[in-house]
Amino acid sequence: EIVLTQSPATLSLSPGERATLSCRASQSVSSYLAWYQQKPGQAPRLLIYDASNRATGIPARFSGSGSGTDFTLTISSLEPEDFAVYYCQQRSNWPPTFGPGTKVDIK
Amino acid sequence: EVQLVESGGGLVQPGGSLRLSCAASGFTFSSYAMSWVRQAPGKGLEWVSAISGSGGSTYYADSVKGRFTISRDNSKNTLYLQMNSLRAEDTAVYYCAKDRTDHRIQLWFDYWGQGTLVTVSS
């Protein structure tokens, strides 16, 4: 099973700042990585798939990059609604696995 | 508008059974693979099971293999998860999730239900 590690566990930033979240895989997942956002009491929302493709309706301030074992989710300028937990997920190998999440909170 | 509505959660004793349902609307249900993903209280996400659009192929996490059964009724646009031999560690919110593409199992989940809570406790 591929293990995904996310860092940092918590990121404290102010609105308008740039957020950089990291996801590292225990072995190569090629570009088969996605990012999800989850707010308290809500279901996750797909942001990015195949490492760098924005899902339908996702604002351009969200971007993904990376391949192999190292991936990054960047939020170029944080909006108030972006404070949430972010999970990465791989589908390269069975079973699909999620990272433990990075919480982006208000500084 | 795509909608996924789960039901069937509740309190069950260890060793008991429960069947979850997920009613789908707003898309051609039979064309899309579907999955169940769970989240223990205060914890992260764990993929549980997936089924192809036709229902002919099913997949399970090792943690539930042999205890849970995923199925679908495409005439009713409904996904199911039969959960047997439940354990305390199965306590979680269970989400049904739709695959993003319609031509194969891709395992990118673009729509999720609101979740249904399963609590396994005596």
Coordinates of C-alpha atoms in Angstrom, one line a residue:
Chain A
E1 CA 0.0 0.0 0.0
I2 CA 1.3 3.4 -0.9
V3 CA 1.6 5.7 2.1
L4 CA 1.1 9.5 1.5
T5 CA 2.7 12.0 3.9
Q6 CA 1.5 15.6 4.0
S7 CA 3.3 18.6 5.4
P8 CA 3.0 20.7 7.3
A9 CA 0.2 19.2 9.5
T10 CA -1.0 22.8 10.1
L11 CA -0.4 25.9 8.2
S12 CA -1.3 29.2 9.8
L13 CA -1.7 32.0 7.3
S14 CA -3.6 35.3 6.7
P15 CA -6.1 36.0 3.9
G16 CA -4.3 37.1 0.8
E17 CA -1.2 35.1 1.6
R18 CA 0.2 32.2 -0.6
A19 CA -0.3 28.7 0.7
T20 CA 2.1 25.9 -0.3
L21 CA 1.1 22.3 0.8
S22 CA 3.2 19.3 0.2
C23 CA 2.3 15.6 -0.4
R24 CA 5.0 12.9 -0.6
A25 CA 4.4 9.3 -1.7
S26 CA 6.2 6.3 -0.4
Q27 CA 6.8 5.2 -4.0
S28 CA 6.2 6.7 -7.4
V29 CA 2.5 7.4 -8.2
S30 CA 3.4 9.0 -11.6
S31 CA 0.9 11.8 -12.0
Y32 CA -2.0 9.9 -10.4
L33 CA -2.5 12.3 -7.5
A34 CA -5.5 14.4 -6.5
W35 CA -6.2 17.1 -3.9
Y36 CA -9.4 17.5 -2.0
Q37 CA -10.7 20.3 0.3
Q38 CA -12.9 19.5 3.3
K39 CA -14.6 22.0 5.6
P40 CA -16.0 21.1 9.0
G41 CA -19.3 19.1 8.7
Q42 CA -19.0 18.9 4.9
A43 CA -18.0 16.3 2.4
P44 CA -14.7 16.6 0.6
R45 CA -14.5 18.5 -2.7
L46 CA -12.3 17.5 -5.5
L47 CA -9.8 20.4 -6.4
I48 CA -7.1 18.9 -8.5
Y49 CA -6.7 15.5 -10.3
D50 CA -3.9 14.0 -12.3
A51 CA -1.5 16.2 -10.3
S52 CA -2.2 19.4 -12.1
N53 CA -5.7 19.5 -13.6
R54 CA -8.3 21.7 -11.9
A55 CA -11.7 20.0 -11.4
T56 CA -14.8 21.7 -12.8
G57 CA -15.6 25.0 -11.1
I58 CA -12.4 25.2 -9.1
P59 CA -10.9 28.8 -9.1
A60 CA -7.6 29.5 -10.8
R61 CA -6.0 30.4 -7.5
F62 CA -5.7 26.6 -6.9
S63 CA -2.9 24.9 -8.7
G64 CA -1.1 21.5 -8.4
S65 CA 2.3 20.4 -9.5
G66 CA 4.7 17.5 -9.2
S67 CA 5.1 13.9 -10.4
G68 CA 6.6 10.7 -9.1
T69 CA 6.8 11.0 -5.3
D70 CA 6.6 14.8 -4.6
F71 CA 3.6 17.0 -5.1
T72 CA 2.5 20.5 -4.2
L73 CA -0.8 22.2 -3.9
T74 CA -0.5 26.0 -4.1
I75 CA -3.2 28.5 -3.3
S76 CA -2.0 31.7 -4.8
S77 CA -3.9 34.1 -2.5
L78 CA -6.0 32.8 0.3
E79 CA -9.7 33.7 0.4
P80 CA -11.6 33.4 3.6
E81 CA -13.4 30.4 2.3
D82 CA -10.1 28.5 1.7
F83 CA -9.4 27.9 5.4
A84 CA -10.1 24.1 5.6
V85 CA -8.3 20.7 5.6
Y86 CA -6.7 19.5 2.4
Y87 CA -6.1 15.9 1.6
C88 CA -4.0 14.3 -1.2
Q89 CA -5.0 11.0 -2.7
Q90 CA -3.3 8.5 -5.0
R91 CA -4.8 6.1 -7.4
S92 CA -1.7 4.7 -9.0
N93 CA -1.8 1.4 -7.0
W94 CA -4.6 -0.5 -5.3
P95 CA -5.9 0.4 -2.8
P96 CA -6.4 4.1 -3.4
T97 CA -5.0 5.9 -0.4
F98 CA -5.3 9.4 1.2
G99 CA -2.8 11.5 3.1
P100 CA -3.5 12.5 6.7
G101 CA -4.4 16.1 5.7
T102 CA -3.0 19.6 6.1
K103 CA -5.1 22.1 8.0
V104 CA -4.9 25.6 6.8
D105 CA -6.1 27.9 9.5
I106 CA -6.3 31.7 10.0
K107 CA -3.3 33.3 11.6
Chain B
E1 CA -27.6 18.8 -10.7
V2 CA -25.8 15.8 -9.3
Q3 CA -27.1 14.6 -6.0
L4 CA -26.0 11.7 -3.8
V5 CA -28.0 11.0 -0.7
E6 CA -26.9 8.4 1.8
S7 CA -29.1 6.6 4.3
G8 CA -29.1 3.6 6.6
G9 CA -26.5 4.6 9.2
G10 CA -27.1 4.3 12.9
L11 CA -26.0 2.6 16.1
V12 CA -25.2 -1.1 15.9
Q13 CA -23.6 -3.6 18.3
P14 CA -20.3 -5.2 17.6
G15 CA -20.8 -8.2 15.3
G16 CA -24.0 -6.7 13.9
S17 CA -25.0 -5.8 10.4
L18 CA -26.1 -2.7 8.6
R19 CA -27.0 -1.8 5.0
L20 CA -26.2 1.6 3.6
S21 CA -27.9 3.1 0.6
C22 CA -26.9 6.0 -1.7
A23 CA -29.6 7.4 -4.0
A24 CA -28.1 9.1 -7.0
S25 CA -29.7 11.6 -9.4
G26 CA -28.6 14.2 -12.0
F27 CA -26.4 11.9 -14.0
T28 CA -26.4 8.6 -15.9
F29 CA -25.8 6.4 -12.9
S30 CA -25.0 3.2 -14.8
S31 CA -22.2 4.9 -16.7
Y32 CA -20.1 5.7 -13.6
A33 CA -18.1 3.7 -11.1
M34 CA -19.0 4.5 -7.5
S35 CA -17.1 4.2 -4.3
W36 CA -17.7 4.3 -0.5
V37 CA -15.2 6.3 1.5
R38 CA -15.3 6.6 5.3
Q39 CA -14.0 9.0 7.9
A40 CA -13.7 8.0 11.5
P41 CA -14.6 10.8 14.0
G42 CA -11.8 13.5 13.9
K43 CA -9.7 11.4 11.5
G44 CA -8.8 11.3 7.8
L45 CA -10.4 9.7 4.8
E46 CA -10.2 6.0 4.0
W47 CA -11.4 4.4 0.8
V48 CA -13.6 1.4 1.5
S49 CA -14.9 -0.1 -1.7
A50 CA -15.6 0.6 -5.4
I51 CA -17.9 -0.9 -8.1
S52 CA -17.9 -0.5 -11.8
G53 CA -20.8 1.1 -13.7
S54 CA -22.2 -2.2 -14.7
G55 CA -21.7 -3.7 -11.3
G56 CA -19.5 -6.5 -12.7
S57 CA -16.4 -5.5 -11.0
T58 CA -16.0 -4.8 -7.3
Y59 CA -13.0 -3.8 -5.1
Y60 CA -12.4 -3.7 -1.4
A61 CA -10.0 -2.4 1.2
D62 CA -8.2 -5.2 3.1
S63 CA -9.8 -3.8 6.3
V64 CA -13.3 -4.7 5.1
K65 CA -12.7 -7.6 2.7
G66 CA -14.9 -10.5 3.5
R67 CA -17.2 -8.5 5.7
F68 CA -18.6 -5.7 3.5
T69 CA -20.3 -6.1 0.1
I70 CA -20.8 -3.3 -2.4
S71 CA -23.6 -3.6 -5.0
R72 CA -25.7 -1.3 -7.1
D73 CA -29.2 -1.4 -8.7
N74 CA -28.9 0.7 -11.9
S75 CA -32.7 0.5 -12.4
K76 CA -33.1 2.3 -9.1
N77 CA -30.0 4.6 -9.4
T78 CA -28.9 3.3 -6.0
L79 CA -25.6 2.2 -4.5
Y80 CA -25.5 -0.1 -1.5
L81 CA -23.0 -1.2 1.1
Q82 CA -23.9 -4.3 3.1
M83 CA -21.8 -4.3 6.3
N84 CA -21.5 -7.5 8.3
S85 CA -19.5 -8.5 11.4
L86 CA -19.1 -4.9 12.3
R87 CA -16.3 -3.8 14.7
A88 CA -15.8 -0.7 16.8
E89 CA -13.1 0.4 14.3
D90 CA -15.8 0.6 11.6
T91 CA -17.3 3.6 13.4
A92 CA -17.2 6.4 10.9
V93 CA -19.1 8.7 8.6
Y94 CA -19.6 6.8 5.3
Y95 CA -19.7 8.8 2.1
C96 CA -20.7 7.6 -1.3
A97 CA -18.7 9.2 -4.1
K98 CA -19.0 9.3 -7.9
D99 CA -16.1 8.7 -10.2
R100 CA -15.1 11.7 -12.3
T101 CA -15.2 9.9 -15.7
D102 CA -17.7 7.6 -17.3
H103 CA -15.6 5.2 -19.3
R104 CA -13.6 3.3 -16.6
I105 CA -12.9 3.2 -12.9
Q106 CA -10.7 6.2 -12.4
L107 CA -11.0 6.7 -8.6
W108 CA -11.1 10.5 -8.7
F109 CA -14.2 11.5 -6.8
D110 CA -15.9 14.6 -8.1
Y111 CA -19.2 14.4 -6.2
W112 CA -19.8 13.2 -2.7
G113 CA -22.9 12.6 -0.6
Q114 CA -23.4 14.3 2.8
G115 CA -22.4 11.1 4.6
T116 CA -24.2 8.8 7.0
L117 CA -22.8 8.0 10.5
V118 CA -22.3 4.4 11.5
T119 CA -21.6 3.8 15.2
V120 CA -20.5 0.4 16.3
S121 CA -20.8 0.1 20.1
S122 CA -22.3 -2.0 22.8

